[in-house]
Amino acid sequence: ARAGEWVQALALFHEFEGRAVPRDTIAFSAAISSCEKGHQWRLGLELLTAMEHEKVHIDTISWSVAISTCEKCGRWQDAVHLFNQIARFRVTVDTTLYNATIS
């Protein structure tokens, strides 16, 4: 979603529930990515938390997009905090995650 379309992208994502469409890792990651484009870091973090609550696997891409969302919004402390949380989820840290965090 482009910067001006993040609201529509999130509205579509939330429609999944009403239509019995599973909200999987890919759907959540795309929704978090739309938050990045709309500079909505809080919403991105809320979606990451929702993934955990809904027991949706948080993979390397999900973490990377969430960290990038914080970074793009000038929330480097939150990006570092997220990076430090990854080990708790047994996700392999790769160069994508390091790059997202240090950028």
PDB file of C-alpha atoms in Angstrom:
ATOM      1  CA  ALA A   1       0.000   0.000   0.000  1.00  0.00           C
ATOM      2  CA  ARG A   2       1.247   3.479  -0.791  1.00  0.00           C
ATOM      3  CA  ALA A   3       1.444   6.104   1.931  1.00  0.00           C
ATOM      4  CA  GLY A   4      -2.077   7.390   1.237  1.00  0.00           C
ATOM      5  CA  GLU A   5      -3.586   3.922   0.949  1.00  0.00           C
ATOM      6  CA  TRP A   6      -2.578   2.462   4.313  1.00  0.00           C
ATOM      7  CA  VAL A   7      -6.033   3.102   5.796  1.00  0.00           C
ATOM      8  CA  GLN A   8      -7.707   1.139   2.999  1.00  0.00           C
ATOM      9  CA  ALA A   9      -5.180  -1.670   3.321  1.00  0.00           C
ATOM     10  CA  LEU A  10      -5.836  -2.000   7.061  1.00  0.00           C
ATOM     11  CA  ALA A  11      -9.603  -1.834   6.548  1.00  0.00           C
ATOM     12  CA  LEU A  12      -9.352  -4.717   4.090  1.00  0.00           C
ATOM     13  CA  PHE A  13      -7.193  -6.666   6.536  1.00  0.00           C
ATOM     14  CA  HIS A  14      -9.797  -6.196   9.291  1.00  0.00           C
ATOM     15  CA  GLU A  15     -12.524  -7.423   6.930  1.00  0.00           C
ATOM     16  CA  PHE A  16     -10.846 -10.835   6.967  1.00  0.00           C
ATOM     17  CA  GLU A  17     -12.395 -11.583  10.363  1.00  0.00           C
ATOM     18  CA  GLY A  18     -15.942 -10.950   9.211  1.00  0.00           C
ATOM     19  CA  ARG A  19     -15.469 -13.091   6.112  1.00  0.00           C
ATOM     20  CA  ALA A  20     -13.886 -16.069   7.863  1.00  0.00           C
ATOM     21  CA  VAL A  21     -10.630 -15.533   5.966  1.00  0.00           C
ATOM     22  CA  PRO A  22      -7.688 -16.599   8.126  1.00  0.00           C
ATOM     23  CA  ARG A  23      -5.328 -13.841   9.145  1.00  0.00           C
ATOM     24  CA  ASP A  24      -2.021 -15.612   8.621  1.00  0.00           C
ATOM     25  CA  THR A  25       1.616 -14.561   8.801  1.00  0.00           C
ATOM     26  CA  ILE A  26       1.567 -13.158   5.269  1.00  0.00           C
ATOM     27  CA  ALA A  27      -1.594 -11.098   5.846  1.00  0.00           C
ATOM     28  CA  PHE A  28      -0.279  -9.678   9.129  1.00  0.00           C
ATOM     29  CA  SER A  29       3.098  -8.849   7.596  1.00  0.00           C
ATOM     30  CA  ALA A  30       1.404  -7.036   4.717  1.00  0.00           C
ATOM     31  CA  ALA A  31      -0.753  -5.087   7.178  1.00  0.00           C
ATOM     32  CA  ILE A  32       2.315  -4.111   9.218  1.00  0.00           C
ATOM     33  CA  SER A  33       4.014  -3.046   5.995  1.00  0.00           C
ATOM     34  CA  SER A  34       1.089  -0.750   5.217  1.00  0.00           C
ATOM     35  CA  CYS A  35       1.602   0.799   8.667  1.00  0.00           C
ATOM     36  CA  GLU A  36       5.219   1.472   7.716  1.00  0.00           C
ATOM     37  CA  LYS A  37       4.142   3.289   4.570  1.00  0.00           C
ATOM     38  CA  GLY A  38       1.613   5.318   6.546  1.00  0.00           C
ATOM     39  CA  HIS A  39       4.107   6.086   9.333  1.00  0.00           C
ATOM     40  CA  GLN A  40       1.827   4.366  11.849  1.00  0.00           C
ATOM     41  CA  TRP A  41       4.382   2.660  14.097  1.00  0.00           C
ATOM     42  CA  ARG A  42       1.946   2.168  16.992  1.00  0.00           C
ATOM     43  CA  LEU A  43      -0.519   0.320  14.764  1.00  0.00           C
ATOM     44  CA  GLY A  44       2.324  -1.807  13.429  1.00  0.00           C
ATOM     45  CA  LEU A  45       3.307  -2.806  16.964  1.00  0.00           C
ATOM     46  CA  GLU A  46      -0.332  -3.499  17.825  1.00  0.00           C
ATOM     47  CA  LEU A  47      -0.543  -5.852  14.856  1.00  0.00           C
ATOM     48  CA  LEU A  48       2.629  -7.629  15.953  1.00  0.00           C
ATOM     49  CA  THR A  49       1.083  -8.075  19.412  1.00  0.00           C
ATOM     50  CA  ALA A  50      -2.136  -9.331  17.820  1.00  0.00           C
ATOM     51  CA  MET A  51      -0.115 -11.965  15.950  1.00  0.00           C
ATOM     52  CA  GLU A  52       1.162 -13.284  19.256  1.00  0.00           C
ATOM     53  CA  HIS A  53      -2.305 -13.235  20.855  1.00  0.00           C
ATOM     54  CA  GLU A  54      -3.881 -14.982  17.856  1.00  0.00           C
ATOM     55  CA  LYS A  55      -1.034 -17.516  17.873  1.00  0.00           C
ATOM     56  CA  VAL A  56       0.032 -16.599  14.341  1.00  0.00           C
ATOM     57  CA  HIS A  57       3.672 -17.459  13.617  1.00  0.00           C
ATOM     58  CA  ILE A  58       5.850 -14.337  13.698  1.00  0.00           C
ATOM     59  CA  ASP A  59       8.558 -15.039  11.151  1.00  0.00           C
ATOM     60  CA  THR A  60      11.698 -13.202  10.084  1.00  0.00           C
ATOM     61  CA  ILE A  61       9.750 -11.081   7.588  1.00  0.00           C
ATOM     62  CA  SER A  62       7.160 -10.047  10.198  1.00  0.00           C
ATOM     63  CA  TRP A  63       9.910  -8.967  12.596  1.00  0.00           C
ATOM     64  CA  SER A  64      11.821  -7.170   9.857  1.00  0.00           C
ATOM     65  CA  VAL A  65       8.763  -5.231   8.699  1.00  0.00           C
ATOM     66  CA  ALA A  66       7.846  -4.262  12.280  1.00  0.00           C
ATOM     67  CA  ILE A  67      11.411  -3.126  12.997  1.00  0.00           C
ATOM     68  CA  SER A  68      11.474  -1.179   9.720  1.00  0.00           C
ATOM     69  CA  THR A  69       8.185   0.481  10.630  1.00  0.00           C
ATOM     70  CA  CYS A  70       9.705   1.761  13.869  1.00  0.00           C
ATOM     71  CA  GLU A  71      12.868   2.842  12.091  1.00  0.00           C
ATOM     72  CA  LYS A  72      10.999   4.758   9.369  1.00  0.00           C
ATOM     73  CA  CYS A  73       9.078   6.602  12.084  1.00  0.00           C
ATOM     74  CA  GLY A  74      12.205   7.598  13.993  1.00  0.00           C
ATOM     75  CA  ARG A  75      11.501   5.102  16.795  1.00  0.00           C
ATOM     76  CA  TRP A  76      14.949   3.531  16.924  1.00  0.00           C
ATOM     77  CA  GLN A  77      14.564   2.615  20.613  1.00  0.00           C
ATOM     78  CA  ASP A  78      11.464   0.569  19.768  1.00  0.00           C
ATOM     79  CA  ALA A  79      13.282  -1.041  16.826  1.00  0.00           C
ATOM     80  CA  VAL A  80      16.119  -2.142  19.128  1.00  0.00           C
ATOM     81  CA  HIS A  81      13.607  -3.356  21.731  1.00  0.00           C
ATOM     82  CA  LEU A  82      11.852  -5.479  19.089  1.00  0.00           C
ATOM     83  CA  PHE A  83      15.164  -6.896  17.929  1.00  0.00           C
ATOM     84  CA  ASN A  84      15.945  -7.912  21.509  1.00  0.00           C
ATOM     85  CA  GLN A  85      12.572  -9.696  21.769  1.00  0.00           C
ATOM     86  CA  ILE A  86      13.194 -11.963  18.778  1.00  0.00           C
ATOM     87  CA  ALA A  87      15.111 -14.632  20.722  1.00  0.00           C
ATOM     88  CA  ARG A  88      12.026 -15.229  22.855  1.00  0.00           C
ATOM     89  CA  PHE A  89      10.193 -16.397  19.714  1.00  0.00           C
ATOM     90  CA  ARG A  90      12.932 -18.732  18.491  1.00  0.00           C
ATOM     91  CA  VAL A  91      13.282 -16.945  15.178  1.00  0.00           C
ATOM     92  CA  THR A  92      16.630 -17.147  13.423  1.00  0.00           C
ATOM     93  CA  VAL A  93      18.232 -13.737  13.265  1.00  0.00           C
ATOM     94  CA  ASP A  94      19.589 -13.094   9.792  1.00  0.00           C
ATOM     95  CA  THR A  95      21.152 -10.188   7.931  1.00  0.00           C
ATOM     96  CA  THR A  96      17.700  -8.823   7.041  1.00  0.00           C
ATOM     97  CA  LEU A  97      16.887  -8.353  10.719  1.00  0.00           C
ATOM     98  CA  TYR A  98      20.296  -6.885  11.521  1.00  0.00           C
ATOM     99  CA  ASN A  99      20.022  -4.470   8.589  1.00  0.00           C
ATOM    100  CA  ALA A 100      16.499  -3.395   9.549  1.00  0.00           C
ATOM    101  CA  THR A 101      17.645  -2.739  13.112  1.00  0.00           C
ATOM    102  CA  ILE A 102      20.823  -0.834  12.348  1.00  0.00           C
ATOM    103  CA  SER A 103      19.320   1.304   9.607  1.00  0.00           C
TER     104      SER A 103
END
